[in-house]
mmCIF file of C-alpha atoms and ligand atoms in Angstrom:
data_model
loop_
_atom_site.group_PDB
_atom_site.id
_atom_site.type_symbol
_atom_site.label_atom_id
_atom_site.label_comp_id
_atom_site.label_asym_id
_atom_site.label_seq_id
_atom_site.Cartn_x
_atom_site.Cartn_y
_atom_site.Cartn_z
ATOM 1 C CA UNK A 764 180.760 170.496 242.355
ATOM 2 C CA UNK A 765 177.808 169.160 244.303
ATOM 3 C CA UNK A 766 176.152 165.784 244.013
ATOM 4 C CA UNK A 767 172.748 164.966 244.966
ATOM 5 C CA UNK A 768 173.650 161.885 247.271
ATOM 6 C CA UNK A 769 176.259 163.913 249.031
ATOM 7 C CA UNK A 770 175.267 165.851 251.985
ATOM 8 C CA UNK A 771 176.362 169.325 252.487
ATOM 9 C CA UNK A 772 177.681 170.813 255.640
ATOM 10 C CA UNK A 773 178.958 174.211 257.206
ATOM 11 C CA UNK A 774 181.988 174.751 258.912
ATOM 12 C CA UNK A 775 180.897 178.519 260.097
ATOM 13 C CA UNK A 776 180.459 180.288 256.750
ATOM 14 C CA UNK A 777 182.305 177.287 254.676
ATOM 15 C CA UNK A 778 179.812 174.713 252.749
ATOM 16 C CA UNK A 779 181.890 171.777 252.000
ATOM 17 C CA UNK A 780 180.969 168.308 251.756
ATOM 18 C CA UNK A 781 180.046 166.364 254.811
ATOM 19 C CA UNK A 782 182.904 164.090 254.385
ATOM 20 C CA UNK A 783 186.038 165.311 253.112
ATOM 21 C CA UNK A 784 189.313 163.323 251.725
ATOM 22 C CA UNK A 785 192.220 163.424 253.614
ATOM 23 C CA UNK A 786 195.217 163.275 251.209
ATOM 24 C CA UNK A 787 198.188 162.488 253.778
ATOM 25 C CA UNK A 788 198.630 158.546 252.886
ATOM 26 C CA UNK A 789 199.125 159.715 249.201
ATOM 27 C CA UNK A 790 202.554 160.881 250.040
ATOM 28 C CA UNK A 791 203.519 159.299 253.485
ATOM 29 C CA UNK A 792 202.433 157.500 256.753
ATOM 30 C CA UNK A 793 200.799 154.257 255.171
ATOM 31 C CA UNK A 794 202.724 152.325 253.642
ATOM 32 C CA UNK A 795 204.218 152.558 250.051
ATOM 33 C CA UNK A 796 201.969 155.430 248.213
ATOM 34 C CA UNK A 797 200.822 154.325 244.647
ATOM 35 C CA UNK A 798 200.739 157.774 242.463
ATOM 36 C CA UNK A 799 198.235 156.417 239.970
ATOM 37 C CA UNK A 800 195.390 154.851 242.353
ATOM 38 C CA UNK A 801 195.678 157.893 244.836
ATOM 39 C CA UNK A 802 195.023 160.453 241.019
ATOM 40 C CA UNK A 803 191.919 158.229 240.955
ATOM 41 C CA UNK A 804 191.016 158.614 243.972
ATOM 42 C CA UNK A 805 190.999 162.192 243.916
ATOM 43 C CA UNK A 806 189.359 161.696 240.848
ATOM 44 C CA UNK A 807 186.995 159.429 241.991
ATOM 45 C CA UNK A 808 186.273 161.567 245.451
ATOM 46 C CA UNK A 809 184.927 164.522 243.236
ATOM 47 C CA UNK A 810 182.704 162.754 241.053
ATOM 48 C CA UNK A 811 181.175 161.232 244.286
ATOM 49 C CA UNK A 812 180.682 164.889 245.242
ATOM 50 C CA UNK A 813 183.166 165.001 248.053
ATOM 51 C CA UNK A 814 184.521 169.038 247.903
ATOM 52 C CA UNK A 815 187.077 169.348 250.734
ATOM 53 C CA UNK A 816 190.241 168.470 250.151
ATOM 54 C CA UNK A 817 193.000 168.019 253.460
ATOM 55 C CA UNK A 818 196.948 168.536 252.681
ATOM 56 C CA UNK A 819 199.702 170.297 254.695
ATOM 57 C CA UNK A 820 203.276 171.692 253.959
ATOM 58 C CA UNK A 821 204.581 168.957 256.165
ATOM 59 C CA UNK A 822 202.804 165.735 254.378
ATOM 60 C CA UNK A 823 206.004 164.170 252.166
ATOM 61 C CA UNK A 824 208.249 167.454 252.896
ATOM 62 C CA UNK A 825 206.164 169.155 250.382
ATOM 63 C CA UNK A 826 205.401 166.311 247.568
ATOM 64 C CA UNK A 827 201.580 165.865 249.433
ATOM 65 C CA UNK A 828 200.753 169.857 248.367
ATOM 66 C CA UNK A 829 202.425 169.614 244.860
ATOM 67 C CA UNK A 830 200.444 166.321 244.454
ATOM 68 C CA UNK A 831 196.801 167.558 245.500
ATOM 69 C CA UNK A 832 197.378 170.685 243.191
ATOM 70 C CA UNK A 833 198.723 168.918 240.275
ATOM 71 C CA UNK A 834 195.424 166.168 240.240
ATOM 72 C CA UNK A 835 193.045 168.998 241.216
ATOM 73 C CA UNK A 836 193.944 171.363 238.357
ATOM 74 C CA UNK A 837 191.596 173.004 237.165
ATOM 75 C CA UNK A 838 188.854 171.851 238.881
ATOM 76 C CA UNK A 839 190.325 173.921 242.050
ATOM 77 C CA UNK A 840 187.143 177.035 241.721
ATOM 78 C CA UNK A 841 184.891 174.196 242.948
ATOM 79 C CA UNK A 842 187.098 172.701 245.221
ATOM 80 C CA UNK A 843 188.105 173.500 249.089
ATOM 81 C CA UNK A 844 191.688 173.183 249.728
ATOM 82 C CA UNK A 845 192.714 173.007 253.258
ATOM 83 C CA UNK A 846 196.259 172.864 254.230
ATOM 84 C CA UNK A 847 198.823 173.669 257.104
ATOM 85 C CA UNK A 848 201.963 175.059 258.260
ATOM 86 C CA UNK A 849 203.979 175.278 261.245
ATOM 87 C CA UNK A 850 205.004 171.757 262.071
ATOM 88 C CA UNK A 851 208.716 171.040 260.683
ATOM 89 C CA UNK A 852 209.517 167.672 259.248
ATOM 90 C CA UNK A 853 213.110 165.942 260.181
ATOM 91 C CA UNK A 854 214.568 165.911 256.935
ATOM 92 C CA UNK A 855 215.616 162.407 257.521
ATOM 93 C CA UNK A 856 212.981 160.598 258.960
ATOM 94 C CA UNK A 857 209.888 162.573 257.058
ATOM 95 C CA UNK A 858 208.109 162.700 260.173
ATOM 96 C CA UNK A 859 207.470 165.820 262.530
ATOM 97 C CA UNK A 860 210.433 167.405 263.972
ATOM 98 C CA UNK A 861 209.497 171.067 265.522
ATOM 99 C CA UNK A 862 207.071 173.834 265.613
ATOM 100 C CA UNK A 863 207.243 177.164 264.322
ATOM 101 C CA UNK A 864 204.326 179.502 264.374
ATOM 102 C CA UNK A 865 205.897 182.777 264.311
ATOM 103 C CA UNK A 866 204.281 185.469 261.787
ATOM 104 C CA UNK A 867 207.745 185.640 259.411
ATOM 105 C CA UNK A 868 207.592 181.538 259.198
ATOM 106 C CA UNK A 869 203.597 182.078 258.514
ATOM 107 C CA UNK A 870 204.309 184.482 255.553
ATOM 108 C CA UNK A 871 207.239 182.298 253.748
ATOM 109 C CA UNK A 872 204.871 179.050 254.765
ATOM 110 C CA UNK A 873 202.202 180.243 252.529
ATOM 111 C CA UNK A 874 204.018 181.183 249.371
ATOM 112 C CA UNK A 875 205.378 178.131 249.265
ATOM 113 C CA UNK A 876 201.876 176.153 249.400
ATOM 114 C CA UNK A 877 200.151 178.395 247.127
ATOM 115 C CA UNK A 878 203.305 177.482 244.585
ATOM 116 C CA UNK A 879 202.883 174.022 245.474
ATOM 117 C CA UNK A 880 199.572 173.669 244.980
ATOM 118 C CA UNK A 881 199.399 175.632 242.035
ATOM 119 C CA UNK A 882 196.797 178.199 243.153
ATOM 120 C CA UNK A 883 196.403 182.255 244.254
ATOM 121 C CA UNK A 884 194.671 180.978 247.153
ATOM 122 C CA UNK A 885 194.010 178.463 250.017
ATOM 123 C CA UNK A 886 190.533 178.163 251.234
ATOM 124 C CA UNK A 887 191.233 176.804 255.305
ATOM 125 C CA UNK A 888 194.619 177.142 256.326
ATOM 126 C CA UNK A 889 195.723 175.969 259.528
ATOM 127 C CA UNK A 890 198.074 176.463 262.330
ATOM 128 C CA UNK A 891 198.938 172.418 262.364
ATOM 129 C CA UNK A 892 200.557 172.727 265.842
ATOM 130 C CA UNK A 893 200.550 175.708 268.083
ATOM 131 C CA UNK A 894 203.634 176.864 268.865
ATOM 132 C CA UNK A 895 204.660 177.541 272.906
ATOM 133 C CA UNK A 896 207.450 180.068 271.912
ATOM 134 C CA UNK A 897 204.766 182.119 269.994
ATOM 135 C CA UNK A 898 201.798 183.568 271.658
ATOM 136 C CA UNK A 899 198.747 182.684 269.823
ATOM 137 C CA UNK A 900 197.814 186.069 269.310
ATOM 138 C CA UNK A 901 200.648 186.758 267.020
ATOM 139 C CA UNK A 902 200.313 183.427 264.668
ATOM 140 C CA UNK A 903 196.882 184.344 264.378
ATOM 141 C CA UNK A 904 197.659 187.759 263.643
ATOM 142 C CA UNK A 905 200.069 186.864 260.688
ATOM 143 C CA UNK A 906 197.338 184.349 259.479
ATOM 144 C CA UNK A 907 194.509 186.945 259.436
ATOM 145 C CA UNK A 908 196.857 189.362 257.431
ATOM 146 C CA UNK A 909 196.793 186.543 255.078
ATOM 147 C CA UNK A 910 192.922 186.632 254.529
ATOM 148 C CA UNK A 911 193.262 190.475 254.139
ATOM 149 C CA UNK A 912 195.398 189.987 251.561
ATOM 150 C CA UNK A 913 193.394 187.662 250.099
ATOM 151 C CA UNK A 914 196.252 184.429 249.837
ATOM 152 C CA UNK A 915 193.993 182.942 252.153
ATOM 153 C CA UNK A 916 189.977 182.944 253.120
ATOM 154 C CA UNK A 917 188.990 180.650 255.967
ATOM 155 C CA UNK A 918 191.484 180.187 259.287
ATOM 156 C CA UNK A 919 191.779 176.704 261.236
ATOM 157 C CA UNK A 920 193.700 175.669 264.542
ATOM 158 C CA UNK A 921 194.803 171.971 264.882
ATOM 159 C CA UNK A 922 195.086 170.371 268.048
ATOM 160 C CA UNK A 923 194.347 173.330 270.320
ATOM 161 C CA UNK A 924 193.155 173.731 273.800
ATOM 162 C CA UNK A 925 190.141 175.343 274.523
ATOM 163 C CA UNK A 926 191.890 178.627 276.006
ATOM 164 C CA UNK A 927 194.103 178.978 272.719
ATOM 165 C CA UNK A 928 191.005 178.497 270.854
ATOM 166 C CA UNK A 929 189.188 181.432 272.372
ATOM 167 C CA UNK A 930 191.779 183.774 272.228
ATOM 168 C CA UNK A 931 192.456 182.909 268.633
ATOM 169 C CA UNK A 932 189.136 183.397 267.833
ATOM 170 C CA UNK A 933 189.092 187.144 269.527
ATOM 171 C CA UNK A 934 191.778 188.083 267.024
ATOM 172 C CA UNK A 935 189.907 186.423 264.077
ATOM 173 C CA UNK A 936 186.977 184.327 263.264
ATOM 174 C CA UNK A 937 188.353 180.469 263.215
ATOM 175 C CA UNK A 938 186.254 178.326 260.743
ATOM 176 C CA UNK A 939 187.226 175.569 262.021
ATOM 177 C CA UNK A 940 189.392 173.120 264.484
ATOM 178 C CA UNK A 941 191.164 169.835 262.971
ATOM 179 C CA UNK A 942 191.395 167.573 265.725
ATOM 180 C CA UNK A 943 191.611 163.764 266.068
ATOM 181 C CA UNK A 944 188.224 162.500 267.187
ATOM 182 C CA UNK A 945 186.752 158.838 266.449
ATOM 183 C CA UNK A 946 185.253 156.590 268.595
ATOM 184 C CA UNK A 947 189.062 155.584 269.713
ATOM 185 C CA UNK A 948 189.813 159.280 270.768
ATOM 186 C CA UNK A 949 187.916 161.669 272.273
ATOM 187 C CA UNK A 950 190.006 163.821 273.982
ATOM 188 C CA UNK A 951 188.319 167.014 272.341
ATOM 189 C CA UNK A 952 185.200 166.308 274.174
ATOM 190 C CA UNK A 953 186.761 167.323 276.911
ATOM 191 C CA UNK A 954 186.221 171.386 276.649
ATOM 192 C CA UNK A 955 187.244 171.990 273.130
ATOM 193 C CA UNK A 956 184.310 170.762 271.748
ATOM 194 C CA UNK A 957 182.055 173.103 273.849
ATOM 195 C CA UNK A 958 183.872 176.138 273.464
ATOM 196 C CA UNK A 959 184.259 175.522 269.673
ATOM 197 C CA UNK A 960 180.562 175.124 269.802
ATOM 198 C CA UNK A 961 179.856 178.358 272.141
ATOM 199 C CA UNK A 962 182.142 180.167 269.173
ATOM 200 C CA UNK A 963 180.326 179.109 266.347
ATOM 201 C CA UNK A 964 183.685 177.056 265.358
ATOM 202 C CA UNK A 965 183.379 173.720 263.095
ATOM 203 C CA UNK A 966 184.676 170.639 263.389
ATOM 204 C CA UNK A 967 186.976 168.879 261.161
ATOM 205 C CA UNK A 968 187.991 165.167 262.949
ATOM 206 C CA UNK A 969 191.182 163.397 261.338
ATOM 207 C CA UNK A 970 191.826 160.090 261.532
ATOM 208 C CA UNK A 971 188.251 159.012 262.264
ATOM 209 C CA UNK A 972 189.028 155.474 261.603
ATOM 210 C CA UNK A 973 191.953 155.442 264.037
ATOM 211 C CA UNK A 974 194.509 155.507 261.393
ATOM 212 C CA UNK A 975 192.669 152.468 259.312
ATOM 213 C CA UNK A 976 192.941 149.995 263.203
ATOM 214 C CA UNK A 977 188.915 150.736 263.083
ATOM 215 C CA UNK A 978 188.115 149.556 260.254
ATOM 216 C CA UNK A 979 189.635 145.808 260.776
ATOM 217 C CA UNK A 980 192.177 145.669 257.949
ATOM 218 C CA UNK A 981 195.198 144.138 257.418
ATOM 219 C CA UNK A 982 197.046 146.771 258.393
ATOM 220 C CA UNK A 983 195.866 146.474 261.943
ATOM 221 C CA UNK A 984 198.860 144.403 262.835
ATOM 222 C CA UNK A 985 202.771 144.423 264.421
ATOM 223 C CA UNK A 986 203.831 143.682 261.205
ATOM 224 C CA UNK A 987 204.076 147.122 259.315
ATOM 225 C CA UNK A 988 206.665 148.088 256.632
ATOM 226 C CA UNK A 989 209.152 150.373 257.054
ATOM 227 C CA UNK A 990 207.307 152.972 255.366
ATOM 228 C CA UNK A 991 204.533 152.441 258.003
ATOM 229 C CA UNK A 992 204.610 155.642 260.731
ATOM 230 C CA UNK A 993 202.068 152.988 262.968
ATOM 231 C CA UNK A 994 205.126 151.111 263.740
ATOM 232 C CA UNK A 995 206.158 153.735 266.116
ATOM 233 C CA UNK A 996 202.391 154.312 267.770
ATOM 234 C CA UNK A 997 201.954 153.768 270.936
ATOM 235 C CA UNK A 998 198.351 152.017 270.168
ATOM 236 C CA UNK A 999 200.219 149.612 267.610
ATOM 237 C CA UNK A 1000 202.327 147.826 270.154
ATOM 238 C CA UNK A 1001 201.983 144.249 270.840
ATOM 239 C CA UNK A 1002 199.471 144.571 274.039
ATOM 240 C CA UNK A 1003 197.704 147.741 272.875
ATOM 241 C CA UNK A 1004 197.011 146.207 269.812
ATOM 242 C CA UNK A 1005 195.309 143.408 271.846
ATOM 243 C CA UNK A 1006 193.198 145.090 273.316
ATOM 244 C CA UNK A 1007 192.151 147.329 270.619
ATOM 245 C CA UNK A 1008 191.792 144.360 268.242
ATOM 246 C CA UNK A 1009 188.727 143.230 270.748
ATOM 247 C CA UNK A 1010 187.219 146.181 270.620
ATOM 248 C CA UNK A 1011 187.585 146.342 266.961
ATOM 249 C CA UNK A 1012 186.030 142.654 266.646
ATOM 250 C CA UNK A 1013 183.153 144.070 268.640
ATOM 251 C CA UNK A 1014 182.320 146.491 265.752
ATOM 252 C CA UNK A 1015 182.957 144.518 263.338
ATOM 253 C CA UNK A 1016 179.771 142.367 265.179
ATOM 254 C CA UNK A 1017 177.778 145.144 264.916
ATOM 255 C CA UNK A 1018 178.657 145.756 260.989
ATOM 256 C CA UNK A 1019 177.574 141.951 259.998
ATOM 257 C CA UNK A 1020 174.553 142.584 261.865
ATOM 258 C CA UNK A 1021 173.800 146.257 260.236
ATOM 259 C CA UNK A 1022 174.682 144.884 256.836
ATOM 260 C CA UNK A 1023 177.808 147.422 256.390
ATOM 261 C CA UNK A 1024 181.237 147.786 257.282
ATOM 262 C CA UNK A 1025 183.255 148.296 260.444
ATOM 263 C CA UNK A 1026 184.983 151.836 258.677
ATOM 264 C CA UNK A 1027 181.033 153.007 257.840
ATOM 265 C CA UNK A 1028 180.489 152.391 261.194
ATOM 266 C CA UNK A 1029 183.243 154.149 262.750
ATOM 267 C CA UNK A 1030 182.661 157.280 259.834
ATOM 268 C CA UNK A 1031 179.106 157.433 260.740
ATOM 269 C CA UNK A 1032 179.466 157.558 264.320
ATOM 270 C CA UNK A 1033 181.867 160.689 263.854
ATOM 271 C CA UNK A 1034 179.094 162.225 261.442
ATOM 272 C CA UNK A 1035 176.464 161.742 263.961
ATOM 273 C CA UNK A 1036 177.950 163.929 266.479
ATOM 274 C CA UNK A 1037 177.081 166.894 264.947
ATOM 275 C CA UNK A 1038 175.852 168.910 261.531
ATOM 276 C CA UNK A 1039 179.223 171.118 262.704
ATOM 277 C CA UNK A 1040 181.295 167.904 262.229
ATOM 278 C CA UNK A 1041 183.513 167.502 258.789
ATOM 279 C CA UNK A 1042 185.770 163.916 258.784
ATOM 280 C CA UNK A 1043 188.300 163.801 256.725
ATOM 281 C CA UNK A 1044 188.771 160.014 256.696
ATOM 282 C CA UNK A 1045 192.212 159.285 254.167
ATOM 283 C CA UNK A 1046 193.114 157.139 251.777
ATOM 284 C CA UNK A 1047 194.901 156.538 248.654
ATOM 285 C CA UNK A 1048 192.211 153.931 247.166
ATOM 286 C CA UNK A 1049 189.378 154.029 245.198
ATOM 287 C CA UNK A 1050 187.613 151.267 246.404
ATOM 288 C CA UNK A 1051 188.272 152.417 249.969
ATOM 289 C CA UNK A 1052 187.290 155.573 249.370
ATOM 290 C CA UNK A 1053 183.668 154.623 247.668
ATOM 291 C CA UNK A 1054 183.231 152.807 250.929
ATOM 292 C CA UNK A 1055 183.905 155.205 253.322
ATOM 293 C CA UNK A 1056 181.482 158.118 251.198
ATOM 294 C CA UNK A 1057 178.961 155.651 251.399
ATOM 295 C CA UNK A 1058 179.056 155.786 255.494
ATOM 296 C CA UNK A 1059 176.790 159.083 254.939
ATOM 297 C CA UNK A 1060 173.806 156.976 254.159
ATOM 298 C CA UNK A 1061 174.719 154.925 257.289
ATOM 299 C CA UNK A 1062 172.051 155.435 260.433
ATOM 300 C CA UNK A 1063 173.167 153.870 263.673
ATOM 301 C CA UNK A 1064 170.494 152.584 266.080
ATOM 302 C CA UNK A 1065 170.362 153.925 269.813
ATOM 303 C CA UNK A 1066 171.811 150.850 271.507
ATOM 304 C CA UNK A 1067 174.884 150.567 269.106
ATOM 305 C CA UNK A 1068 175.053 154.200 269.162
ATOM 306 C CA UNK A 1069 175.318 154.230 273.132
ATOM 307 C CA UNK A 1070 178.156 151.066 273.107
ATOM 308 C CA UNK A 1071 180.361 152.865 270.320
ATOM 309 C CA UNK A 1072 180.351 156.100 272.930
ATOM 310 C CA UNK A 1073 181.734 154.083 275.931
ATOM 311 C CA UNK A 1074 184.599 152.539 274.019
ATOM 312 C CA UNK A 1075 188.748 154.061 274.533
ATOM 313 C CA UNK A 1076 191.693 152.686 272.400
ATOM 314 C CA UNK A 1077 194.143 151.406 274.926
ATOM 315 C CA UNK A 1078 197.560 153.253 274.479
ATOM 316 C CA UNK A 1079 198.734 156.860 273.678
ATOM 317 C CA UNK A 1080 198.114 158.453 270.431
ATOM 318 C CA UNK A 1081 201.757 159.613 269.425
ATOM 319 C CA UNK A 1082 205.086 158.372 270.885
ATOM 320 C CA UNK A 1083 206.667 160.474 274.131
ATOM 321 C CA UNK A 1084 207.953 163.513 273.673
ATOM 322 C CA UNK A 1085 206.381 163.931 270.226
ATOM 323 C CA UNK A 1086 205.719 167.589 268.568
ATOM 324 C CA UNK A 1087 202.616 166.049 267.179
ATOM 325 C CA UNK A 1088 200.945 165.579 270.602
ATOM 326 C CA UNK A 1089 199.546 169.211 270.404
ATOM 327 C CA UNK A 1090 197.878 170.611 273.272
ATOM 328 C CA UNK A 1091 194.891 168.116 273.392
ATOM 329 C CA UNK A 1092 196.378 165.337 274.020
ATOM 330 C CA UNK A 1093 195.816 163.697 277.393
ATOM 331 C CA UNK A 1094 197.713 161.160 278.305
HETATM 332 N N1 NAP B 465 195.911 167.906 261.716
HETATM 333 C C1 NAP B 465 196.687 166.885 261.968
HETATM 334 O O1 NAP B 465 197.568 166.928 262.813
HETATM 335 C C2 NAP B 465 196.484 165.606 261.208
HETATM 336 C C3 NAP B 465 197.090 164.415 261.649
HETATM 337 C C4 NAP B 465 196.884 163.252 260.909
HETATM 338 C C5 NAP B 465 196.083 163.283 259.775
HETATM 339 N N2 NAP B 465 195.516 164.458 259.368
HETATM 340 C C6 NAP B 465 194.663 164.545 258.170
HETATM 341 O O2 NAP B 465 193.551 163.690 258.378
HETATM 342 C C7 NAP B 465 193.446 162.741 257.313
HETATM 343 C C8 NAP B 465 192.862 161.460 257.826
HETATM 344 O O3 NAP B 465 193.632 160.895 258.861
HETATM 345 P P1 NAP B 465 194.540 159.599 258.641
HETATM 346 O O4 NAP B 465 194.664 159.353 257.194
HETATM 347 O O5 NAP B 465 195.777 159.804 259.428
HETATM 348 O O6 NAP B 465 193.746 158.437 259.378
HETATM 349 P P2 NAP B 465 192.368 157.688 259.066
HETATM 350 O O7 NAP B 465 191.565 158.451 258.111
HETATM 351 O O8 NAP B 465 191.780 157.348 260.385
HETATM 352 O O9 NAP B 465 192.877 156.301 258.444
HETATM 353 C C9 NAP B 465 193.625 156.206 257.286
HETATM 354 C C10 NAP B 465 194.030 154.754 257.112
HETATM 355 O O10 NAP B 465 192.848 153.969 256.983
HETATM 356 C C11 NAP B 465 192.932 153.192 255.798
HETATM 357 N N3 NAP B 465 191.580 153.130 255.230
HETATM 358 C C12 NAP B 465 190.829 154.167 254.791
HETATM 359 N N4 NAP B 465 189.618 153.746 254.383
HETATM 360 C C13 NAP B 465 189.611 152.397 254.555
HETATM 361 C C14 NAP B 465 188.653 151.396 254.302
HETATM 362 N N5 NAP B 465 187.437 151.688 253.812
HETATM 363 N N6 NAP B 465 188.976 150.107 254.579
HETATM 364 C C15 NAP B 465 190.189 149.781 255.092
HETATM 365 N N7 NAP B 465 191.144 150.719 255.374
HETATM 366 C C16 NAP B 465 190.856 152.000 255.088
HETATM 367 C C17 NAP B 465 193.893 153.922 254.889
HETATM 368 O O11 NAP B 465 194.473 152.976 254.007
HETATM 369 P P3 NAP B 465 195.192 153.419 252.638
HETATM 370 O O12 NAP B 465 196.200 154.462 253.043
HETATM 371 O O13 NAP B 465 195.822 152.165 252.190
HETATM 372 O O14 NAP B 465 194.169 153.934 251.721
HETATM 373 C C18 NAP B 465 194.884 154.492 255.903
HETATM 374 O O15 NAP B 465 195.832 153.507 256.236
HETATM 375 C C19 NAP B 465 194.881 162.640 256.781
HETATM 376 O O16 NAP B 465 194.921 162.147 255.459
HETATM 377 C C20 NAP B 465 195.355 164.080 256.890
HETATM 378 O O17 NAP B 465 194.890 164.837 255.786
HETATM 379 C C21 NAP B 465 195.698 165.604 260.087
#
């Protein structure tokens, strides 16, 4: 379903929007989810012509796959559904508890999506962690016997090094990479980036807007709920968060003077690295969402442009000893 005022992009052979929703908050991470505003924002999100749509098996223990596929319905031939396996939530704390990319956990994984989400078929589907006990080779392997089989058409890797990256690719075309990359984390510029590029492999950033810190709000504080997974980031303790706030005052500077906000900014710097480059920015609110599809009309000027590249969030991006770290991360 393509709009005029929405760009479209390529991840290798995949046209999907140039911004994509990520659906994560809707179920977990943020905060208490509202089940009604996130429906309208999906709602909302395809009548502003955004196509791509970002779950996993992991988001709410299952509830963030059965969610997607019950609001998509039948709009799902136009759609592109992108979703995950391999990282285990702790069935207590809802957050990520292990890895398991071997081929048998691959083949269960995926019958249990497509029930979830109500389809015969997932469009990307990603490796969400790559798993040390498992040589690449053989995840891959299992996933491309999916796309033979048709339960699956486009492969993704998230949070891979460079090295897995290329040998994944020499067993079967990746589409694309999910990594985090914003103007607060840039640790796939590091080689990924250029070997994805070398490959022909897209790019598909999450959390551009550093978990919601870059775009100023509320949330950017010590003072999360329970429900709120930034309590336990690394970049959301007291003297991190002091010295990202600056940085985050600094943008919002830049916003009054460009006449738009400090999440457009932070979205359109992402979309200017590249015509490869497909953000999934998240959230579970209209109005946030017609703000952040609106950052495609956004142009930055040189100078700004230049400033937002030299900028680091101070802190790590997950806690120690984390299965979410992934192989990318660097500190
Ligand atoms: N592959 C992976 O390992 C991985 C990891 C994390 C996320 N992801 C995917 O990437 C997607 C995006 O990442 P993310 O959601 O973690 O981080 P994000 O997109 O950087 O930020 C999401 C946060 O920003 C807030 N927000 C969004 N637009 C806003 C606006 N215009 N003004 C103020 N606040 C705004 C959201 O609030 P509300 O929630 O209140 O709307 C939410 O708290 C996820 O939904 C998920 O699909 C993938």
């Amino acid at each position: 379903m393509e709009n005029p005022s929405m760009p479209i992009r390529r991840l290798r052979d995949l046209r999907v929007s140039a911004l994509g929703l990520g659906c994560m908050g809707m179920s977990m991470a943020y905060g208490r989810p509202d089940k009604r505003e996130a429906q309208r924002t999906i709602d909302r999100a395809i009548e502003l012509g955004v196509t791509l749509f970002d779950t996993a098996d992991a988001y709410g223990i299952g509830e963030n796959e059965k969610f997607v596929g019950a609001c998509i319905g039948r709009r799902r031939e136009r759609l592109v559904i992108s979703t995950k396996f391999g990282l285990l939530p702790n069935r207590l704390t809802g957050l990520a508890g292990g890895i398991d990319g071997s081929p048998s956990h691959c083949r269960k994984s995926i019958e249990a999506s497509l029930q979830r989400l109500r389809t015969d078929y997932v469009d990307l589907y990603f490796l969400h962690r790559v798993d040390p006990k498992v040589p690449i080779e053989e995840s891959i392997g299992a996933m491309a016997d999916l796309v033979s089989a048709g339960k699956v058409r486009y492969l993704g890797l998230s949070e891979c090094s460079a090295d897995t990256l290329r040998r994944a690719n020499a067993v079967h075309p990746i589409t694309a990479v999910q990594s985090e990359w914003s103007i607060f984390t840039r640790d796939i510029e590091q080689s990924v980036l250029t070997v994805a590029r070398k490959l022909n492999v897209g790019i598909m950033p999450f959390a551009p807007l550093g978990r919601g810190m870059l775009t100023g709000s509320a949330e950017a504080s010590t003072n999360l709920s329970l429900l709120d997974f930034r309590r336990v980031m690394p970049r959301w303790n007291k003297q991190n968060l002091a010295a990202n706030l600056l940085l985050v005052h600094r943008i919002q500077e830049m916003a009054a003077a460009l006449k738009v906000t400090a999440g457009q900014i932070a979205l359109a710097w992402v979309l200017s690295q590249g015509e490869d480059v497909v953000p999934i920015p998240g959230t579970k609110r209209v109005q946030y969402l017609e703000q952040n599809v609106r950052a495609v009309q956004v142009t930055l000027p040189p100078a700004i442009q230049q400033e937002l590249s030299q900028m680091r969030a101070a802190g790590a991006r997950y806690p120690k000893n984390s299965p979410t770290r992934g192989e990318t991360t660097a500190d």
